[in-house]
Amino acid sequence: MEKRTLGTTGPELSVLGLGCNNFGMKLDAGQTREVVAAALDAGITHFDTAEMYGEGRSEEFLGAALGARRDEVVIASKYLPRPQDEAYVPGALARRIREGVEGSLRRLGTDRIDVWYQHYPDAEAPDDELVTTLDELVRSGKVLHLATSNVDGGQIAGQAAAARERGLATFAGVQSEWNLLSRAVEADVVPAARAEGMGVVPYFPLASGLLTGKYAAGQPYPDGSRFAVIPYFAQVATEDNFAAVARLSELAAARGHDLVSLAFGWLLAQPDVTSVIAGASTPAQVAANAGALGWTLDADDLAAVEAALAG
């Protein structure tokens, strides 16, 4: 599988990353091993987890499933922000970050985290506390590369400036929701990341499943599907989006591909994208996602996508 470097300073990531949010929630330890094995067989070397996934079980299950193959992969994890009901005092964020990394290292059963994400920004803590603490982890060797997530362009610029002014480790990448139906990041996050030499790692590339084609307008959601189980995700299932999906499906079919191939291929055609995060709950889903790679969209394809989205 193709690999790309995360920004100008990060590690090489397989262009398809495995989102591990199902581990410890939807999948038990045995099922996790099967999915991880399928990912490794498919050439996926980028595994994305977080301390909040499954209340820590995702990291535990992932570490155990990788076992002796840990050094073959890039593990990305994320720390939770300071609790919202905890009043900020100087040092509170630093303490949370240090606690977070020790817990993740223990659960993953490893001596370092390859990419360590700020999962959500702290609205009150100063940037200097953030970047100083993260740099401390890099210098200690507990974290190899830093990244951020769920931030806006202004936060990217501010955090990068704070690190640069102090000569500290900077962020190699940013993770944000980005797909054919959700493109808000193109206005400020992507340009800010580009200006700072950061790679972009999209999550929800299939719009929570709407871009798989398994949902039909006016029809009940399949039993057990994400839309049926978690209404929050079904918010994307609007009349306009269903119409856009129909047009995109026709475009893909006319070029000999399916909708999932278009969704992945379009993101990977964006010059700032390093790796696309996609979750899976079965080995078959891993294989299907990996098999959907390979359509390299050219300028005509990209123009056709824009026309299809415009209606």
PDB file of C-alpha atoms in Angstrom:
ATOM      1  CA  MET A   1       0.000   0.000   0.000  1.00  0.00           C
ATOM      2  CA  GLU A   2       1.197   3.507  -0.791  1.00  0.00           C
ATOM      3  CA  LYS A   3       2.664   5.514   2.069  1.00  0.00           C
ATOM      4  CA  ARG A   4       2.911   9.278   2.508  1.00  0.00           C
ATOM      5  CA  THR A   5       4.853  11.396   4.984  1.00  0.00           C
ATOM      6  CA  LEU A   6       2.742  13.246   7.552  1.00  0.00           C
ATOM      7  CA  GLY A   7       3.539  16.892   6.889  1.00  0.00           C
ATOM      8  CA  THR A   8       7.181  17.879   6.677  1.00  0.00           C
ATOM      9  CA  THR A   9       8.362  16.270   9.909  1.00  0.00           C
ATOM     10  CA  GLY A  10       6.116  13.288  10.606  1.00  0.00           C
ATOM     11  CA  PRO A  11       6.344   9.545   9.961  1.00  0.00           C
ATOM     12  CA  GLU A  12       5.282   7.643   6.866  1.00  0.00           C
ATOM     13  CA  LEU A  13       1.654   6.542   7.033  1.00  0.00           C
ATOM     14  CA  SER A  14      -0.194   4.070   4.862  1.00  0.00           C
ATOM     15  CA  VAL A  15      -2.707   6.090   2.829  1.00  0.00           C
ATOM     16  CA  LEU A  16      -5.487   4.105   4.476  1.00  0.00           C
ATOM     17  CA  GLY A  17      -5.443   4.123   8.256  1.00  0.00           C
ATOM     18  CA  LEU A  18      -7.492   1.855  10.494  1.00  0.00           C
ATOM     19  CA  GLY A  19      -9.755   3.727  12.871  1.00  0.00           C
ATOM     20  CA  CYS A  20      -9.832   1.753  16.116  1.00  0.00           C
ATOM     21  CA  ASN A  21     -12.887   3.339  17.750  1.00  0.00           C
ATOM     22  CA  ASN A  22     -14.819   0.062  17.488  1.00  0.00           C
ATOM     23  CA  PHE A  23     -12.279  -1.796  19.620  1.00  0.00           C
ATOM     24  CA  GLY A  24     -13.496  -2.265  23.166  1.00  0.00           C
ATOM     25  CA  MET A  25     -16.977  -1.024  22.316  1.00  0.00           C
ATOM     26  CA  LYS A  26     -18.390  -2.953  19.375  1.00  0.00           C
ATOM     27  CA  LEU A  27     -15.573  -5.509  19.225  1.00  0.00           C
ATOM     28  CA  ASP A  28     -14.070  -7.690  21.938  1.00  0.00           C
ATOM     29  CA  ALA A  29     -10.394  -8.637  22.170  1.00  0.00           C
ATOM     30  CA  GLY A  30     -10.717 -11.640  19.854  1.00  0.00           C
ATOM     31  CA  GLN A  31     -12.614  -9.739  17.183  1.00  0.00           C
ATOM     32  CA  THR A  32     -10.081  -6.931  17.444  1.00  0.00           C
ATOM     33  CA  ARG A  33      -7.258  -9.378  16.733  1.00  0.00           C
ATOM     34  CA  GLU A  34      -9.030 -10.522  13.584  1.00  0.00           C
ATOM     35  CA  VAL A  35      -9.547  -6.976  12.310  1.00  0.00           C
ATOM     36  CA  VAL A  36      -5.970  -5.944  13.102  1.00  0.00           C
ATOM     37  CA  ALA A  37      -4.622  -9.037  11.344  1.00  0.00           C
ATOM     38  CA  ALA A  38      -6.706  -8.226   8.264  1.00  0.00           C
ATOM     39  CA  ALA A  39      -5.386  -4.662   8.289  1.00  0.00           C
ATOM     40  CA  LEU A  40      -1.782  -5.841   8.469  1.00  0.00           C
ATOM     41  CA  ASP A  41      -2.437  -8.317   5.649  1.00  0.00           C
ATOM     42  CA  ALA A  42      -3.851  -5.462   3.546  1.00  0.00           C
ATOM     43  CA  GLY A  43      -0.714  -3.375   4.041  1.00  0.00           C
ATOM     44  CA  ILE A  44      -2.210  -0.935   6.538  1.00  0.00           C
ATOM     45  CA  THR A  45       0.462   0.341   8.920  1.00  0.00           C
ATOM     46  CA  HIS A  46      -1.385   3.341  10.371  1.00  0.00           C
ATOM     47  CA  PHE A  47      -3.540   2.540  13.413  1.00  0.00           C
ATOM     48  CA  ASP A  48      -5.515   5.369  14.992  1.00  0.00           C
ATOM     49  CA  THR A  49      -6.866   5.036  18.528  1.00  0.00           C
ATOM     50  CA  ALA A  50      -7.524   7.254  21.567  1.00  0.00           C
ATOM     51  CA  GLU A  51      -7.716   6.928  25.320  1.00  0.00           C
ATOM     52  CA  MET A  52     -11.447   7.679  25.203  1.00  0.00           C
ATOM     53  CA  TYR A  53     -12.301   4.848  22.788  1.00  0.00           C
ATOM     54  CA  GLY A  54     -13.927   2.089  24.788  1.00  0.00           C
ATOM     55  CA  GLU A  55     -12.774   3.824  27.979  1.00  0.00           C
ATOM     56  CA  GLY A  56      -9.218   2.712  27.254  1.00  0.00           C
ATOM     57  CA  ARG A  57     -10.032  -0.782  26.000  1.00  0.00           C
ATOM     58  CA  SER A  58      -9.323   0.208  22.394  1.00  0.00           C
ATOM     59  CA  GLU A  59      -5.697   0.870  23.269  1.00  0.00           C
ATOM     60  CA  GLU A  60      -5.468  -2.299  25.350  1.00  0.00           C
ATOM     61  CA  PHE A  61      -6.950  -4.479  22.623  1.00  0.00           C
ATOM     62  CA  LEU A  62      -4.878  -2.838  19.879  1.00  0.00           C
ATOM     63  CA  GLY A  63      -1.614  -3.263  21.768  1.00  0.00           C
ATOM     64  CA  ALA A  64      -2.361  -6.913  22.468  1.00  0.00           C
ATOM     65  CA  ALA A  65      -3.417  -7.577  18.876  1.00  0.00           C
ATOM     66  CA  LEU A  66      -0.261  -6.051  17.429  1.00  0.00           C
ATOM     67  CA  GLY A  67       1.978  -7.977  19.796  1.00  0.00           C
ATOM     68  CA  ALA A  68       5.381  -8.661  18.285  1.00  0.00           C
ATOM     69  CA  ARG A  69       4.468  -6.694  15.152  1.00  0.00           C
ATOM     70  CA  ARG A  70       4.266  -3.390  17.017  1.00  0.00           C
ATOM     71  CA  ASP A  71       7.479  -2.078  15.414  1.00  0.00           C
ATOM     72  CA  GLU A  72       6.011  -2.567  11.922  1.00  0.00           C
ATOM     73  CA  VAL A  73       3.308   0.040  12.438  1.00  0.00           C
ATOM     74  CA  VAL A  74       2.615   3.638  13.338  1.00  0.00           C
ATOM     75  CA  ILE A  75       0.384   3.952  16.387  1.00  0.00           C
ATOM     76  CA  ALA A  76      -1.502   7.223  16.711  1.00  0.00           C
ATOM     77  CA  SER A  77      -3.403   7.967  19.905  1.00  0.00           C
ATOM     78  CA  LYS A  78      -5.050  10.970  21.494  1.00  0.00           C
ATOM     79  CA  TYR A  79      -5.375  12.365  24.984  1.00  0.00           C
ATOM     80  CA  LEU A  80      -8.594  13.714  26.433  1.00  0.00           C
ATOM     81  CA  PRO A  81      -8.788  17.414  27.291  1.00  0.00           C
ATOM     82  CA  ARG A  82      -9.072  18.760  30.799  1.00  0.00           C
ATOM     83  CA  PRO A  83     -12.581  17.972  32.114  1.00  0.00           C
ATOM     84  CA  GLN A  84     -14.968  20.842  31.397  1.00  0.00           C
ATOM     85  CA  ASP A  85     -16.227  20.898  34.985  1.00  0.00           C
ATOM     86  CA  GLU A  86     -12.684  21.306  36.310  1.00  0.00           C
ATOM     87  CA  ALA A  87     -11.715  24.959  36.731  1.00  0.00           C
ATOM     88  CA  TYR A  88      -8.494  25.850  34.973  1.00  0.00           C
ATOM     89  CA  VAL A  89      -5.486  26.657  37.118  1.00  0.00           C
ATOM     90  CA  PRO A  90      -1.930  26.919  35.792  1.00  0.00           C
ATOM     91  CA  GLY A  91      -0.547  23.441  35.271  1.00  0.00           C
ATOM     92  CA  ALA A  92      -3.922  21.687  35.002  1.00  0.00           C
ATOM     93  CA  LEU A  93      -3.538  20.945  31.303  1.00  0.00           C
ATOM     94  CA  ALA A  94       0.073  19.846  31.736  1.00  0.00           C
ATOM     95  CA  ARG A  95      -0.995  17.399  34.428  1.00  0.00           C
ATOM     96  CA  ARG A  96      -3.772  16.008  32.203  1.00  0.00           C
ATOM     97  CA  ILE A  97      -1.371  15.507  29.292  1.00  0.00           C
ATOM     98  CA  ARG A  98       1.217  13.727  31.444  1.00  0.00           C
ATOM     99  CA  GLU A  99      -1.426  11.479  32.977  1.00  0.00           C
ATOM    100  CA  GLY A 100      -2.799  10.776  29.514  1.00  0.00           C
ATOM    101  CA  VAL A 101       0.454   9.658  27.948  1.00  0.00           C
ATOM    102  CA  GLU A 102       1.382   7.383  30.852  1.00  0.00           C
ATOM    103  CA  GLY A 103      -2.011   5.707  30.703  1.00  0.00           C
ATOM    104  CA  SER A 104      -1.854   5.230  26.944  1.00  0.00           C
ATOM    105  CA  LEU A 105       1.650   3.797  27.040  1.00  0.00           C
ATOM    106  CA  ARG A 106       0.590   1.337  29.721  1.00  0.00           C
ATOM    107  CA  ARG A 107      -2.562   0.232  27.910  1.00  0.00           C
ATOM    108  CA  LEU A 108      -0.820  -0.074  24.544  1.00  0.00           C
ATOM    109  CA  GLY A 109       2.034  -2.004  26.102  1.00  0.00           C
ATOM    110  CA  THR A 110       4.636   0.090  24.322  1.00  0.00           C
ATOM    111  CA  ASP A 111       7.470   2.439  25.206  1.00  0.00           C
ATOM    112  CA  ARG A 112       6.491   5.207  22.773  1.00  0.00           C
ATOM    113  CA  ILE A 113       3.538   6.603  20.858  1.00  0.00           C
ATOM    114  CA  ASP A 114       4.379   7.375  17.247  1.00  0.00           C
ATOM    115  CA  VAL A 115       1.831  10.184  16.771  1.00  0.00           C
ATOM    116  CA  TRP A 116       0.238  11.811  19.838  1.00  0.00           C
ATOM    117  CA  TYR A 117      -2.831  13.938  19.187  1.00  0.00           C
ATOM    118  CA  GLN A 118      -4.440  16.711  21.132  1.00  0.00           C
ATOM    119  CA  HIS A 119      -7.935  15.203  20.768  1.00  0.00           C
ATOM    120  CA  TYR A 120      -9.744  18.459  21.522  1.00  0.00           C
ATOM    121  CA  PRO A 121      -8.274  21.862  22.404  1.00  0.00           C
ATOM    122  CA  ASP A 122      -8.479  23.321  25.884  1.00  0.00           C
ATOM    123  CA  ALA A 123     -10.374  26.600  25.578  1.00  0.00           C
ATOM    124  CA  GLU A 124      -8.764  28.191  28.633  1.00  0.00           C
ATOM    125  CA  ALA A 125      -5.230  26.858  28.943  1.00  0.00           C
ATOM    126  CA  PRO A 126      -2.542  29.018  27.299  1.00  0.00           C
ATOM    127  CA  ASP A 127      -0.738  27.701  24.250  1.00  0.00           C
ATOM    128  CA  ASP A 128       2.623  27.905  25.994  1.00  0.00           C
ATOM    129  CA  GLU A 129       1.513  25.344  28.607  1.00  0.00           C
ATOM    130  CA  LEU A 130       0.322  23.049  25.833  1.00  0.00           C
ATOM    131  CA  VAL A 131       3.406  23.190  23.617  1.00  0.00           C
ATOM    132  CA  THR A 132       5.892  23.135  26.501  1.00  0.00           C
ATOM    133  CA  THR A 133       4.368  19.982  27.949  1.00  0.00           C
ATOM    134  CA  LEU A 134       4.112  18.233  24.611  1.00  0.00           C
ATOM    135  CA  ASP A 135       7.726  19.096  23.821  1.00  0.00           C
ATOM    136  CA  GLU A 136       8.694  17.542  27.155  1.00  0.00           C
ATOM    137  CA  LEU A 137       7.142  14.256  26.026  1.00  0.00           C
ATOM    138  CA  VAL A 138       9.001  14.356  22.715  1.00  0.00           C
ATOM    139  CA  ARG A 139      12.316  15.024  24.443  1.00  0.00           C
ATOM    140  CA  SER A 140      11.679  12.114  26.802  1.00  0.00           C
ATOM    141  CA  GLY A 141      11.086   9.769  23.866  1.00  0.00           C
ATOM    142  CA  LYS A 142       7.602   8.823  25.063  1.00  0.00           C
ATOM    143  CA  VAL A 143       6.124  10.531  21.990  1.00  0.00           C
ATOM    144  CA  LEU A 144       7.834  10.655  18.600  1.00  0.00           C
ATOM    145  CA  HIS A 145       5.584  13.092  16.705  1.00  0.00           C
ATOM    146  CA  LEU A 146       2.870  15.547  17.704  1.00  0.00           C
ATOM    147  CA  ALA A 147      -0.452  16.284  16.041  1.00  0.00           C
ATOM    148  CA  THR A 148      -3.717  18.048  16.764  1.00  0.00           C
ATOM    149  CA  SER A 149      -7.383  17.388  16.085  1.00  0.00           C
ATOM    150  CA  ASN A 150     -10.763  19.119  15.969  1.00  0.00           C
ATOM    151  CA  VAL A 151      -9.247  22.595  15.816  1.00  0.00           C
ATOM    152  CA  ASP A 152      -9.842  25.590  13.578  1.00  0.00           C
ATOM    153  CA  GLY A 153      -7.337  27.446  11.464  1.00  0.00           C
ATOM    154  CA  GLY A 154      -6.704  30.097  14.084  1.00  0.00           C
ATOM    155  CA  GLN A 155      -5.890  27.483  16.714  1.00  0.00           C
ATOM    156  CA  ILE A 156      -3.498  25.737  14.329  1.00  0.00           C
ATOM    157  CA  ALA A 157      -1.667  28.993  13.654  1.00  0.00           C
ATOM    158  CA  GLY A 158      -1.586  30.027  17.316  1.00  0.00           C
ATOM    159  CA  GLN A 159      -0.288  26.717  18.623  1.00  0.00           C
ATOM    160  CA  ALA A 160       2.313  26.489  15.861  1.00  0.00           C
ATOM    161  CA  ALA A 161       3.527  30.023  16.567  1.00  0.00           C
ATOM    162  CA  ALA A 162       3.822  29.312  20.298  1.00  0.00           C
ATOM    163  CA  ALA A 163       5.992  26.250  19.640  1.00  0.00           C
ATOM    164  CA  ARG A 164       8.100  27.941  16.978  1.00  0.00           C
ATOM    165  CA  GLU A 165       8.819  31.011  19.110  1.00  0.00           C
ATOM    166  CA  ARG A 166      10.131  28.768  21.896  1.00  0.00           C
ATOM    167  CA  GLY A 167      12.081  26.418  19.647  1.00  0.00           C
ATOM    168  CA  LEU A 168       9.871  23.477  20.649  1.00  0.00           C
ATOM    169  CA  ALA A 169       8.518  20.452  18.793  1.00  0.00           C
ATOM    170  CA  THR A 170       5.726  21.404  16.393  1.00  0.00           C
ATOM    171  CA  PHE A 171       2.661  19.547  15.124  1.00  0.00           C
ATOM    172  CA  ALA A 172       3.184  17.298  12.105  1.00  0.00           C
ATOM    173  CA  GLY A 173      -0.492  16.886  11.274  1.00  0.00           C
ATOM    174  CA  VAL A 174      -4.120  17.658  11.966  1.00  0.00           C
ATOM    175  CA  GLN A 175      -7.077  15.278  12.034  1.00  0.00           C
ATOM    176  CA  SER A 176     -10.473  16.643  11.006  1.00  0.00           C
ATOM    177  CA  GLU A 177     -13.806  15.491   9.628  1.00  0.00           C
ATOM    178  CA  TRP A 178     -13.598  15.762   5.854  1.00  0.00           C
ATOM    179  CA  ASN A 179     -15.485  14.000   3.110  1.00  0.00           C
ATOM    180  CA  LEU A 180     -17.405  14.712  -0.077  1.00  0.00           C
ATOM    181  CA  LEU A 181     -20.425  15.888   1.932  1.00  0.00           C
ATOM    182  CA  SER A 182     -18.567  17.719   4.718  1.00  0.00           C
ATOM    183  CA  ARG A 183     -16.036  20.221   3.396  1.00  0.00           C
ATOM    184  CA  ALA A 184     -15.942  23.035   5.954  1.00  0.00           C
ATOM    185  CA  VAL A 185     -12.271  22.353   6.713  1.00  0.00           C
ATOM    186  CA  GLU A 186     -11.311  23.545   3.254  1.00  0.00           C
ATOM    187  CA  ALA A 187     -12.024  27.149   4.253  1.00  0.00           C
ATOM    188  CA  ASP A 188      -9.506  27.527   7.070  1.00  0.00           C
ATOM    189  CA  VAL A 189      -8.149  24.284   8.555  1.00  0.00           C
ATOM    190  CA  VAL A 190      -6.539  22.969   5.377  1.00  0.00           C
ATOM    191  CA  PRO A 191      -4.904  26.289   4.391  1.00  0.00           C
ATOM    192  CA  ALA A 192      -3.628  26.779   7.952  1.00  0.00           C
ATOM    193  CA  ALA A 193      -2.189  23.259   8.022  1.00  0.00           C
ATOM    194  CA  ARG A 194      -0.511  23.817   4.674  1.00  0.00           C
ATOM    195  CA  ALA A 195       1.041  27.061   5.887  1.00  0.00           C
ATOM    196  CA  GLU A 196       2.538  25.240   8.862  1.00  0.00           C
ATOM    197  CA  GLY A 197       3.796  22.236   6.923  1.00  0.00           C
ATOM    198  CA  MET A 198       1.240  19.889   8.482  1.00  0.00           C
ATOM    199  CA  GLY A 199      -0.417  16.940   6.816  1.00  0.00           C
ATOM    200  CA  VAL A 200      -4.176  16.445   7.021  1.00  0.00           C
ATOM    201  CA  VAL A 201      -5.716  13.153   8.177  1.00  0.00           C
ATOM    202  CA  PRO A 202      -9.468  13.053   7.412  1.00  0.00           C
ATOM    203  CA  TYR A 203     -11.862  11.015   9.522  1.00  0.00           C
ATOM    204  CA  PHE A 204     -15.446  10.038   8.628  1.00  0.00           C
ATOM    205  CA  PRO A 205     -14.381   9.736   4.948  1.00  0.00           C
ATOM    206  CA  LEU A 206     -17.604   7.871   4.183  1.00  0.00           C
ATOM    207  CA  ALA A 207     -19.850  10.378   5.980  1.00  0.00           C
ATOM    208  CA  SER A 208     -20.695   7.853   8.697  1.00  0.00           C
ATOM    209  CA  GLY A 209     -21.748   5.372   6.015  1.00  0.00           C
ATOM    210  CA  LEU A 210     -23.867   7.571   3.757  1.00  0.00           C
ATOM    211  CA  LEU A 211     -21.151   7.401   1.086  1.00  0.00           C
ATOM    212  CA  THR A 212     -21.217   3.601   1.054  1.00  0.00           C
ATOM    213  CA  GLY A 213     -24.576   3.515  -0.713  1.00  0.00           C
ATOM    214  CA  LYS A 214     -26.132   1.240   1.902  1.00  0.00           C
ATOM    215  CA  TYR A 215     -28.729   3.829   2.915  1.00  0.00           C
ATOM    216  CA  ALA A 216     -31.617   4.723   0.598  1.00  0.00           C
ATOM    217  CA  ALA A 217     -33.704   7.885   0.646  1.00  0.00           C
ATOM    218  CA  GLY A 218     -37.136   7.321   2.130  1.00  0.00           C
ATOM    219  CA  GLN A 219     -36.276   3.812   3.340  1.00  0.00           C
ATOM    220  CA  PRO A 220     -35.801   2.600   6.945  1.00  0.00           C
ATOM    221  CA  TYR A 221     -32.211   2.375   8.081  1.00  0.00           C
ATOM    222  CA  PRO A 222     -30.877  -1.203   8.157  1.00  0.00           C
ATOM    223  CA  ASP A 223     -31.122  -2.882  11.572  1.00  0.00           C
ATOM    224  CA  GLY A 224     -27.935  -2.436  13.556  1.00  0.00           C
ATOM    225  CA  SER A 225     -26.572   0.229  11.230  1.00  0.00           C
ATOM    226  CA  ARG A 226     -24.911   3.345  12.630  1.00  0.00           C
ATOM    227  CA  PHE A 227     -27.853   5.541  11.589  1.00  0.00           C
ATOM    228  CA  ALA A 228     -30.357   3.207  13.230  1.00  0.00           C
ATOM    229  CA  VAL A 229     -28.404   2.815  16.457  1.00  0.00           C
ATOM    230  CA  ILE A 230     -27.007   6.337  16.941  1.00  0.00           C
ATOM    231  CA  PRO A 231     -29.366   9.099  15.725  1.00  0.00           C
ATOM    232  CA  TYR A 232     -26.564  11.672  15.936  1.00  0.00           C
ATOM    233  CA  PHE A 233     -24.882  10.167  12.882  1.00  0.00           C
ATOM    234  CA  ALA A 234     -28.156  10.105  10.954  1.00  0.00           C
ATOM    235  CA  GLN A 235     -28.166  13.894  10.845  1.00  0.00           C
ATOM    236  CA  VAL A 236     -26.138  13.676   7.653  1.00  0.00           C
ATOM    237  CA  ALA A 237     -28.980  11.812   5.931  1.00  0.00           C
ATOM    238  CA  THR A 238     -30.665  14.886   4.470  1.00  0.00           C
ATOM    239  CA  GLU A 239     -32.630  15.123   1.248  1.00  0.00           C
ATOM    240  CA  ASP A 240     -29.879  17.207  -0.376  1.00  0.00           C
ATOM    241  CA  ASN A 241     -27.179  14.746   0.659  1.00  0.00           C
ATOM    242  CA  PHE A 242     -29.119  11.762  -0.645  1.00  0.00           C
ATOM    243  CA  ALA A 243     -29.497  13.585  -3.966  1.00  0.00           C
ATOM    244  CA  ALA A 244     -25.763  14.303  -4.032  1.00  0.00           C
ATOM    245  CA  VAL A 245     -24.978  10.664  -3.259  1.00  0.00           C
ATOM    246  CA  ALA A 246     -27.129   9.563  -6.198  1.00  0.00           C
ATOM    247  CA  ARG A 247     -25.268  11.867  -8.577  1.00  0.00           C
ATOM    248  CA  LEU A 248     -21.879  10.804  -7.227  1.00  0.00           C
ATOM    249  CA  SER A 249     -22.821   7.133  -7.567  1.00  0.00           C
ATOM    250  CA  GLU A 250     -23.716   7.676 -11.211  1.00  0.00           C
ATOM    251  CA  LEU A 251     -20.424   9.486 -11.810  1.00  0.00           C
ATOM    252  CA  ALA A 252     -18.411   6.669 -10.230  1.00  0.00           C
ATOM    253  CA  ALA A 253     -20.281   3.971 -12.138  1.00  0.00           C
ATOM    254  CA  ALA A 254     -19.741   5.789 -15.431  1.00  0.00           C
ATOM    255  CA  ARG A 255     -16.001   5.570 -14.777  1.00  0.00           C
ATOM    256  CA  GLY A 256     -16.063   1.917 -13.751  1.00  0.00           C
ATOM    257  CA  HIS A 257     -15.831   2.447 -10.006  1.00  0.00           C
ATOM    258  CA  ASP A 258     -18.090   2.435  -6.970  1.00  0.00           C
ATOM    259  CA  LEU A 259     -19.021   5.160  -4.505  1.00  0.00           C
ATOM    260  CA  VAL A 260     -16.545   4.092  -1.809  1.00  0.00           C
ATOM    261  CA  SER A 261     -13.688   4.209  -4.319  1.00  0.00           C
ATOM    262  CA  LEU A 262     -14.750   7.717  -5.239  1.00  0.00           C
ATOM    263  CA  ALA A 263     -14.936   8.823  -1.601  1.00  0.00           C
ATOM    264  CA  PHE A 264     -11.433   7.555  -0.821  1.00  0.00           C
ATOM    265  CA  GLY A 265      -9.942   8.550  -4.161  1.00  0.00           C
ATOM    266  CA  TRP A 266     -11.272  12.103  -3.959  1.00  0.00           C
ATOM    267  CA  LEU A 267      -9.742  12.654  -0.517  1.00  0.00           C
ATOM    268  CA  LEU A 268      -6.418  11.151  -1.539  1.00  0.00           C
ATOM    269  CA  ALA A 269      -6.380  13.441  -4.570  1.00  0.00           C
ATOM    270  CA  GLN A 270      -6.303  16.453  -2.246  1.00  0.00           C
ATOM    271  CA  PRO A 271      -2.650  17.559  -2.040  1.00  0.00           C
ATOM    272  CA  ASP A 272      -2.673  18.090   1.735  1.00  0.00           C
ATOM    273  CA  VAL A 273      -4.075  14.667   2.662  1.00  0.00           C
ATOM    274  CA  THR A 274      -1.628  12.121   4.050  1.00  0.00           C
ATOM    275  CA  SER A 275      -3.821   9.243   5.196  1.00  0.00           C
ATOM    276  CA  VAL A 276      -7.549   8.603   5.421  1.00  0.00           C
ATOM    277  CA  ILE A 277      -8.938   7.051   8.619  1.00  0.00           C
ATOM    278  CA  ALA A 278     -11.647   4.427   8.145  1.00  0.00           C
ATOM    279  CA  GLY A 279     -13.058   2.202  10.849  1.00  0.00           C
ATOM    280  CA  ALA A 280     -14.026  -1.433  10.385  1.00  0.00           C
ATOM    281  CA  SER A 281     -15.817  -3.997  12.502  1.00  0.00           C
ATOM    282  CA  THR A 282     -14.978  -7.099  10.457  1.00  0.00           C
ATOM    283  CA  PRO A 283     -12.015  -8.362   8.437  1.00  0.00           C
ATOM    284  CA  ALA A 284     -14.247  -8.220   5.364  1.00  0.00           C
ATOM    285  CA  GLN A 285     -14.784  -4.498   5.866  1.00  0.00           C
ATOM    286  CA  VAL A 286     -11.040  -3.956   6.147  1.00  0.00           C
ATOM    287  CA  ALA A 287     -10.489  -5.844   2.897  1.00  0.00           C
ATOM    288  CA  ALA A 288     -13.290  -3.922   1.176  1.00  0.00           C
ATOM    289  CA  ASN A 289     -11.867  -0.556   2.229  1.00  0.00           C
ATOM    290  CA  ALA A 290      -8.372  -1.511   1.104  1.00  0.00           C
ATOM    291  CA  GLY A 291      -9.787  -2.853  -2.143  1.00  0.00           C
ATOM    292  CA  ALA A 292     -11.520   0.457  -2.798  1.00  0.00           C
ATOM    293  CA  LEU A 293      -8.170   2.205  -3.166  1.00  0.00           C
ATOM    294  CA  GLY A 294      -6.546   2.601  -6.525  1.00  0.00           C
ATOM    295  CA  TRP A 295      -8.632   5.169  -8.379  1.00  0.00           C
ATOM    296  CA  THR A 296      -6.314   8.103  -8.958  1.00  0.00           C
ATOM    297  CA  LEU A 297      -8.646  10.942  -9.846  1.00  0.00           C
ATOM    298  CA  ASP A 298      -7.393  13.275 -12.555  1.00  0.00           C
ATOM    299  CA  ALA A 299      -8.376  16.897 -13.181  1.00  0.00           C
ATOM    300  CA  ASP A 300     -11.388  15.884 -15.279  1.00  0.00           C
ATOM    301  CA  ASP A 301     -12.608  13.529 -12.550  1.00  0.00           C
ATOM    302  CA  LEU A 302     -12.249  16.229  -9.901  1.00  0.00           C
ATOM    303  CA  ALA A 303     -14.136  18.735 -12.055  1.00  0.00           C
ATOM    304  CA  ALA A 304     -16.909  16.181 -12.568  1.00  0.00           C
ATOM    305  CA  VAL A 305     -17.154  15.683  -8.803  1.00  0.00           C
ATOM    306  CA  GLU A 306     -17.580  19.411  -8.271  1.00  0.00           C
ATOM    307  CA  ALA A 307     -20.308  19.498 -10.901  1.00  0.00           C
ATOM    308  CA  ALA A 308     -22.083  16.536  -9.309  1.00  0.00           C
ATOM    309  CA  LEU A 309     -21.975  18.144  -5.873  1.00  0.00           C
ATOM    310  CA  ALA A 310     -23.286  21.404  -7.268  1.00  0.00           C
ATOM    311  CA  GLY A 311     -26.263  19.572  -8.728  1.00  0.00           C
TER     312      GLY A 311
END
